[in-house]
Coordinates of C-alpha atoms in Angstrom, one line a residue:
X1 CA 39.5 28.2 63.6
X2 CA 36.3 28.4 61.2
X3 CA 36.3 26.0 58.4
X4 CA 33.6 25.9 55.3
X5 CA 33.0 24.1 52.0
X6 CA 36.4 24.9 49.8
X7 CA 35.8 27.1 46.3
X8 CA 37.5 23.8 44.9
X9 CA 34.7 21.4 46.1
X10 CA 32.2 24.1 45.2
X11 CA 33.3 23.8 41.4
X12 CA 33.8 20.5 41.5
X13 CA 29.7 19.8 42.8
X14 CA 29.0 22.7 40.0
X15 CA 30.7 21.2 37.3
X16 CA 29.2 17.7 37.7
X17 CA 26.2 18.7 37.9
X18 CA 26.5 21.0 34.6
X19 CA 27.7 17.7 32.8
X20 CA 24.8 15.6 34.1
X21 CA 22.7 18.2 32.3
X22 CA 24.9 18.2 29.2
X23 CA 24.2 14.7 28.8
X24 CA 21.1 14.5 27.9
X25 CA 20.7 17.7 26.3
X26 CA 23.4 16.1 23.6
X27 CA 21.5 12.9 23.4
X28 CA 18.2 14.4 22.7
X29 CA 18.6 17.7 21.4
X30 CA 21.6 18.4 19.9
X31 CA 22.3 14.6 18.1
X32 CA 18.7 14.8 16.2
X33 CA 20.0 17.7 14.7
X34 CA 23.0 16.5 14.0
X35 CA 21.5 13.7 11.6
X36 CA 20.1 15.7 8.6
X37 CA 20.9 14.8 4.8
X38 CA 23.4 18.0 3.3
X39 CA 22.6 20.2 0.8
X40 CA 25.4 21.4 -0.3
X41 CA 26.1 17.7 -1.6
X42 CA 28.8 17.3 -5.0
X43 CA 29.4 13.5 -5.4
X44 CA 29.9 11.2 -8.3
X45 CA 29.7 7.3 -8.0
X46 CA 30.9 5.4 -11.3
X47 CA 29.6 1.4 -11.6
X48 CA 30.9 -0.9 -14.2
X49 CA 30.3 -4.0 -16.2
X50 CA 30.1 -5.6 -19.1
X51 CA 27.1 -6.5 -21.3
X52 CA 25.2 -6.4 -24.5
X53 CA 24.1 -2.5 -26.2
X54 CA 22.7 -1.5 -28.6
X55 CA 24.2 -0.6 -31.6
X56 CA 22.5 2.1 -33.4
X57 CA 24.9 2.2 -36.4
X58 CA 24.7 -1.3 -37.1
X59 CA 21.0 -1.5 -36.3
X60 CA 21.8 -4.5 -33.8
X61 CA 22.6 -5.5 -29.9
X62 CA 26.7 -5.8 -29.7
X63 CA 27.3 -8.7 -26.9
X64 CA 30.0 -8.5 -24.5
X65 CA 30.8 -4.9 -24.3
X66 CA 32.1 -2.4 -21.4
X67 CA 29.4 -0.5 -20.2
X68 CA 30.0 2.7 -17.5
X69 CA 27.4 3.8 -15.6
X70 CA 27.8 7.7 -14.1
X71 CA 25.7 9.4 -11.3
X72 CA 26.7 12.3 -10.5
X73 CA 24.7 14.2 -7.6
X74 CA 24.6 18.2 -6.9
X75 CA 22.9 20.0 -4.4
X76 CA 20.6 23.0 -4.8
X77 CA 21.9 25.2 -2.3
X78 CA 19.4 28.2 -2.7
X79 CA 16.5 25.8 -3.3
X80 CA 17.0 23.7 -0.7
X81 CA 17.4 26.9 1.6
X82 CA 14.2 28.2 0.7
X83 CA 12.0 25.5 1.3
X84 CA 14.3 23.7 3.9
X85 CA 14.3 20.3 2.3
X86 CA 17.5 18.8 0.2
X87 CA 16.7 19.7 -3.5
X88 CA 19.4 17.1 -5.5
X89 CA 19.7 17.6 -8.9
X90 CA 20.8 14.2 -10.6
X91 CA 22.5 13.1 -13.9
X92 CA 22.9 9.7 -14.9
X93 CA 24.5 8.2 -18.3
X94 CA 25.3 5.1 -19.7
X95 CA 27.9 4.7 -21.8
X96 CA 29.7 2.5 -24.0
X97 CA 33.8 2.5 -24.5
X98 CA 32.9 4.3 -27.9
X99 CA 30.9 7.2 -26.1
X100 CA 33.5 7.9 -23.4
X101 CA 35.2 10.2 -22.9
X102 CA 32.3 12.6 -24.2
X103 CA 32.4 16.2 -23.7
X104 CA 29.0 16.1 -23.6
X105 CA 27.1 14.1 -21.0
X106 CA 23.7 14.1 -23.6
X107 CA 26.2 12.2 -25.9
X108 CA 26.2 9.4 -23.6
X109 CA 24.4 5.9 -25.2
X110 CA 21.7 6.5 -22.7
X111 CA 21.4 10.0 -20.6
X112 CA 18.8 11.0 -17.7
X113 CA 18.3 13.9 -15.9
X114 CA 16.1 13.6 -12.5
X115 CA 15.8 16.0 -9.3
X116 CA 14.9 14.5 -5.9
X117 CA 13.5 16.4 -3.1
X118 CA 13.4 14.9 0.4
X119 CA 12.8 15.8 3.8
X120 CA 16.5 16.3 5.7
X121 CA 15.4 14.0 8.8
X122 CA 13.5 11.4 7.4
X123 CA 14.8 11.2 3.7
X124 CA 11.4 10.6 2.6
X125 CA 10.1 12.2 -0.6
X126 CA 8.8 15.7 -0.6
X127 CA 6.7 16.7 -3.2
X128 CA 7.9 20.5 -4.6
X129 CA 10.5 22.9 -5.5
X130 CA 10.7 21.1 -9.2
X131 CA 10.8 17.6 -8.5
X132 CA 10.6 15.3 -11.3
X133 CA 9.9 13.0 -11.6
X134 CA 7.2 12.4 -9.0
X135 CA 9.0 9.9 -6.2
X136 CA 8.1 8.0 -3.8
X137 CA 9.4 5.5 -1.2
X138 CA 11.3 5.0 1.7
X139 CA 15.0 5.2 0.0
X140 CA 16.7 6.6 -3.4
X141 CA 19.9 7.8 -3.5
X142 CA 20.4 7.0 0.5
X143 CA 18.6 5.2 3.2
X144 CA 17.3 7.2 6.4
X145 CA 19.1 7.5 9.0
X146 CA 19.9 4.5 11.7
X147 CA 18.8 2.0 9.2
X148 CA 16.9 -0.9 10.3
X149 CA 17.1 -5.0 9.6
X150 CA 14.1 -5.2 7.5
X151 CA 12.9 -4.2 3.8
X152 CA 12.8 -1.3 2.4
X153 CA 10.8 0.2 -0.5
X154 CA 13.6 1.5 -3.0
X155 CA 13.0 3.8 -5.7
X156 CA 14.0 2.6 -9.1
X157 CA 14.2 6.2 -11.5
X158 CA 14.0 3.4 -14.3
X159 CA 11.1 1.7 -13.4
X160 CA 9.6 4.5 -12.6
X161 CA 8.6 3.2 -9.6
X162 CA 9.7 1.1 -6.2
X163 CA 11.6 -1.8 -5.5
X164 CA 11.1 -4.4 -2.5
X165 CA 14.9 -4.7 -0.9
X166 CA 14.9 -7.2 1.6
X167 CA 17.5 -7.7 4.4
X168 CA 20.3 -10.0 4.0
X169 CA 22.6 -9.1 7.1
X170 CA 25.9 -7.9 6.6
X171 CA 28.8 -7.5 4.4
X172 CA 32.2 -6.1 4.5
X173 CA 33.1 -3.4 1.9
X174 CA 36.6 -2.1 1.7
X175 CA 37.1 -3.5 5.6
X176 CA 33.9 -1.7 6.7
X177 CA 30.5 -3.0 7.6
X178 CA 27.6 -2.2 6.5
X179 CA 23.6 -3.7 5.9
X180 CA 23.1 -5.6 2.9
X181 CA 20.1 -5.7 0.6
X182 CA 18.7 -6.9 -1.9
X183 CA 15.8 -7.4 -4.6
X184 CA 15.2 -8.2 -8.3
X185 CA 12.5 -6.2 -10.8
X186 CA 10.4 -8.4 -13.3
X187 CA 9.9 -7.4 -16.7
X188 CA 7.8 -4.2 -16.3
X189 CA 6.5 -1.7 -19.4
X190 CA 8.4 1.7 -18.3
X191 CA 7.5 3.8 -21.6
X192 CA 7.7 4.1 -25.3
X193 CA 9.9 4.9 -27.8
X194 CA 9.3 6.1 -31.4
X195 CA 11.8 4.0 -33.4
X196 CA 12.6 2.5 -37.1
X197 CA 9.7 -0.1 -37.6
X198 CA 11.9 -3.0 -38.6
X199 CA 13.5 -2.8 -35.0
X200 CA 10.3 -4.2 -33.4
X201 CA 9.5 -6.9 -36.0
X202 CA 7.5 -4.3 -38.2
X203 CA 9.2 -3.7 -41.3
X204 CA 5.9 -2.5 -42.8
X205 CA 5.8 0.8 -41.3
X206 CA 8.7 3.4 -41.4
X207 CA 7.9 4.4 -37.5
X208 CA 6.7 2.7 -34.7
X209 CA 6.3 4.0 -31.1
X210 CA 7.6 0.6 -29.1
X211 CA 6.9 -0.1 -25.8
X212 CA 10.2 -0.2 -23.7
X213 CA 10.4 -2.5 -21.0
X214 CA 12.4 -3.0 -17.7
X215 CA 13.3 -5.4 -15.9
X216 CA 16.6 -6.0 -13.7
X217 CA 18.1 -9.2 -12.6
X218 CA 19.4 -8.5 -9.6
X219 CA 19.8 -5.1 -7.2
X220 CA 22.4 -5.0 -4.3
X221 CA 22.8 -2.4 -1.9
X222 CA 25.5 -1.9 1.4
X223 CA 24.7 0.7 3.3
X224 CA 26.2 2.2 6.2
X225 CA 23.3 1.6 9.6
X226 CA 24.3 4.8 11.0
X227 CA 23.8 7.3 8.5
X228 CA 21.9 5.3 5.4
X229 CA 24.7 6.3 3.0
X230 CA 24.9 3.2 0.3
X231 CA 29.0 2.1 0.0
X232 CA 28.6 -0.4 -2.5
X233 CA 25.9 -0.6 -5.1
X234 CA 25.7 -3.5 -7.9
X235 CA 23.0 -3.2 -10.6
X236 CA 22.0 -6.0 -13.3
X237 CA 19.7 -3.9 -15.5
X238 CA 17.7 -5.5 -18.8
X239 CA 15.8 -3.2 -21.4
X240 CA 14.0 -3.8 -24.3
X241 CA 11.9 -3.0 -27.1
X242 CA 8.8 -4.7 -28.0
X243 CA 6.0 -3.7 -30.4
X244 CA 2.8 -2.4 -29.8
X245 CA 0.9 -5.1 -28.0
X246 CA 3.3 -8.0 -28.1
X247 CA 4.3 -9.7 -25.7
X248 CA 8.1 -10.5 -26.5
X249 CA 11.1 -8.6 -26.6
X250 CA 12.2 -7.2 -30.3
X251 CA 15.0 -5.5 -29.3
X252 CA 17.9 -5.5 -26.5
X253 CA 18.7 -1.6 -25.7
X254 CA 21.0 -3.0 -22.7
X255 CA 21.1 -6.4 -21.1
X256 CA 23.8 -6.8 -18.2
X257 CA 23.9 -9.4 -15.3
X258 CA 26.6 -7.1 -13.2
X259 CA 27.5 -3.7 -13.1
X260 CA 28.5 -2.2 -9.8
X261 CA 30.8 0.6 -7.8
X262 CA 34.2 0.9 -9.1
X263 CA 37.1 0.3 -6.5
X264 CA 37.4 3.8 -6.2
X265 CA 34.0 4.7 -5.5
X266 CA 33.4 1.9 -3.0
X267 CA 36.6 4.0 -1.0
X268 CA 35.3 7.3 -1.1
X269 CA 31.8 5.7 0.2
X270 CA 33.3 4.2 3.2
X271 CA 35.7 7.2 3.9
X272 CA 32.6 9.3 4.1
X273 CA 30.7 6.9 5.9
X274 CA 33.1 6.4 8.3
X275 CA 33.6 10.7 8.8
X276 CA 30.0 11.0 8.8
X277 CA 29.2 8.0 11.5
X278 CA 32.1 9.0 13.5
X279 CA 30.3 12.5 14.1
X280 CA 27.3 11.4 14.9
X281 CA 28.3 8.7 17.3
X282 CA 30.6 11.4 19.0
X283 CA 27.3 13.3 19.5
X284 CA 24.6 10.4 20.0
X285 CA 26.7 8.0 22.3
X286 CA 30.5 8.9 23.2
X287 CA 29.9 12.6 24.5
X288 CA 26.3 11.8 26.0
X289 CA 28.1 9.2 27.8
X290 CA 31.2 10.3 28.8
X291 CA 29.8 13.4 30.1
X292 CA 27.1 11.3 32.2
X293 CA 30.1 9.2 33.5
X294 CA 32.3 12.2 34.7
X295 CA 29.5 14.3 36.1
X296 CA 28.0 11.7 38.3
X297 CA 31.9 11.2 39.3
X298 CA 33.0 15.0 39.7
X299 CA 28.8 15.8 41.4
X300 CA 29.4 12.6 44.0
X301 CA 33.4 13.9 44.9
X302 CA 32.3 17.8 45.4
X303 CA 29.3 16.5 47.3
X304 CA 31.7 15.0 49.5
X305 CA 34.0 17.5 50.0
X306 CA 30.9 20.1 50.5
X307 CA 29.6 17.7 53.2
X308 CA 32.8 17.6 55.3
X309 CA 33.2 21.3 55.0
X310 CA 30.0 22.0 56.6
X311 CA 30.6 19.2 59.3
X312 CA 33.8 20.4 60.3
X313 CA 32.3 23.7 60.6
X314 CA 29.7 23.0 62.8
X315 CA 31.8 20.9 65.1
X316 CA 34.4 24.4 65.5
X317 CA 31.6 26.2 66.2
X318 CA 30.2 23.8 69.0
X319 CA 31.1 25.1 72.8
X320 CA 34.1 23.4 74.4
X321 CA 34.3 22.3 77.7
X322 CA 35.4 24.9 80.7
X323 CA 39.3 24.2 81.8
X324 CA 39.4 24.7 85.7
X325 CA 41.6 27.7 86.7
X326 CA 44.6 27.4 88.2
X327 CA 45.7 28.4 91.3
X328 CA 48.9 29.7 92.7

């Protein structure tokens, strides 16, 4: 009787082999493809604190008041699909316990309306499509992906400008890990601001154009290595007024040592961190992997069994030895 390789050891060879070509193909094509910043994004992230405003009915700075910080983030779906970068529009407003709630945001104590464009890979800055204002460095609104332990320059919409953040290791945010940095901004001239004369020490003249300044005591980021989304954000932002020229500050607009993600937005972040990281290790690592593992195992089995087929074969098909013939 003729024996060969068996259909099942056939598919068995067949199907390893396909996975130990799925394997890389996952690590190297598909996961790079995988990682690319959304534009289709609609997020809000709410910080809060307490400080010292200013009070422009009293025409002084109020200590110790409830400030609320709101970012809210939408995507530009057709711009972003024309020139095939991530075109965010973003709002921000500051606002006191008097302002909120407003119906409108431009009621807010202090209200700024930016758009960043960045490349969906690398996250850096790309220059187009409306951007204003004109940024720059490595990080804004999110870090690249896979995030490294070292310093980053951070754009600060404020400043108008970037921010050293250094690496500090770790720290746990709602039970999940993520990088930790930080940096702080020295007082830094970020504009002017045509205002009452007697703010800024010059009660002479009815209208002054002051020079704002910037500074902030303290930035803190946690952001997620995998995909560079930030879960916790704390802020200690300072600005003043000064008069043309001088060199102190007249007037605090907003002075605050602490004001950072509410509970609620710290457990959105993570949610989506966590969803988000989840994928992309499913693509970068745990199906690469798997897949590597079972087709080397399922390629080495139907090898076997294709092996012993043949051999058995060949051994049916070898001459036997002549039986003498019997006599009566």
């Amino acid at each position: 009787m003729r024996r060969s390789a068996s259909p099942f050891s056939l598919l068995l060879l067949g199907l390893g082999t396909f996975l130990l070509v799925l394997a890389p193909l996952l690590a190297w094509y598909v996961s790079p493809r995988a990682a690319v910043n959304p534009i289709d994004i609609d997020t809000t992230a709410v910080y809060t604190g307490t400080g010292s405003v200013f009070d422009t009915d009293r025409i002084e700075t109020v200590a110790d008041q409830r400030i609320t910080i709101t970012q809210r983030v939408r995507g530009d779906v057709a711009g972003s699909e024309r020139s095939g970068n991530a075109v965010w529009d973003v709002t921000t407003t500051v606002d006191t316990d008097e302002s909120l709630p407003a119906a409108d945001p431009h009621d807010a104590l202090l209200f700024t309306p930016h758009r960043w464009v960045m490349d969906r890979k690398t996250t850096k800055p790309v220059h187009c499509c409306g951007e204003q204002p004109y940024i720059e460095g490595e990080a804004y609104l999110k870090f690249p992906f896979d995030v490294q332990k070292r310093s980053y320059q951070w754009w600060d919409n404020t400043l108008g400008g970037t921010v050293t953040l250094e690496y500090r290791g770790t720290k746990k945010v709602q039970g999940y890990t993520g990088y930790r940095f930080t940096g702080t901004v020295p007082p830094s001239k970020a504009g002017t601001r045509l205002v009452p004369g007697g703010i800024v020490d010059r009660p002479d003249r009815p209208q002054v154009l002051a020079e704002e300044w910037y500074s902030n005591h303290g930035i803190e980021l946690v952001v997620d290595q995998r995909t560079g989304r930030v879960i916790y954000a704390q802020t200690g932002p300072k600005r003043t007024l000064r008069a043309p020229g001088a060199k102190k500050d007249a007037a605090v607009l907003l002075d605050s040592r602490k004001i950072s993600f509410t509970t609620g937005t710290q457990k959105e972040a993570v949610r989506q961190a966590k969803q988000d990281s989840g994928l992309l290790r499913l693509v970068s690592e745990t199906l690469p992997i798997g897949a590597a593992v079972a087709g080397f195992v399922l390629a080495v089995v139907g090898g076997v069994l294709v092996a012993r087929g043949r051999k058995e074969t060949e051994h049916s098909e070898m001459p036997g030895t002549p039986q003498p013939a019997l006599t009566m």
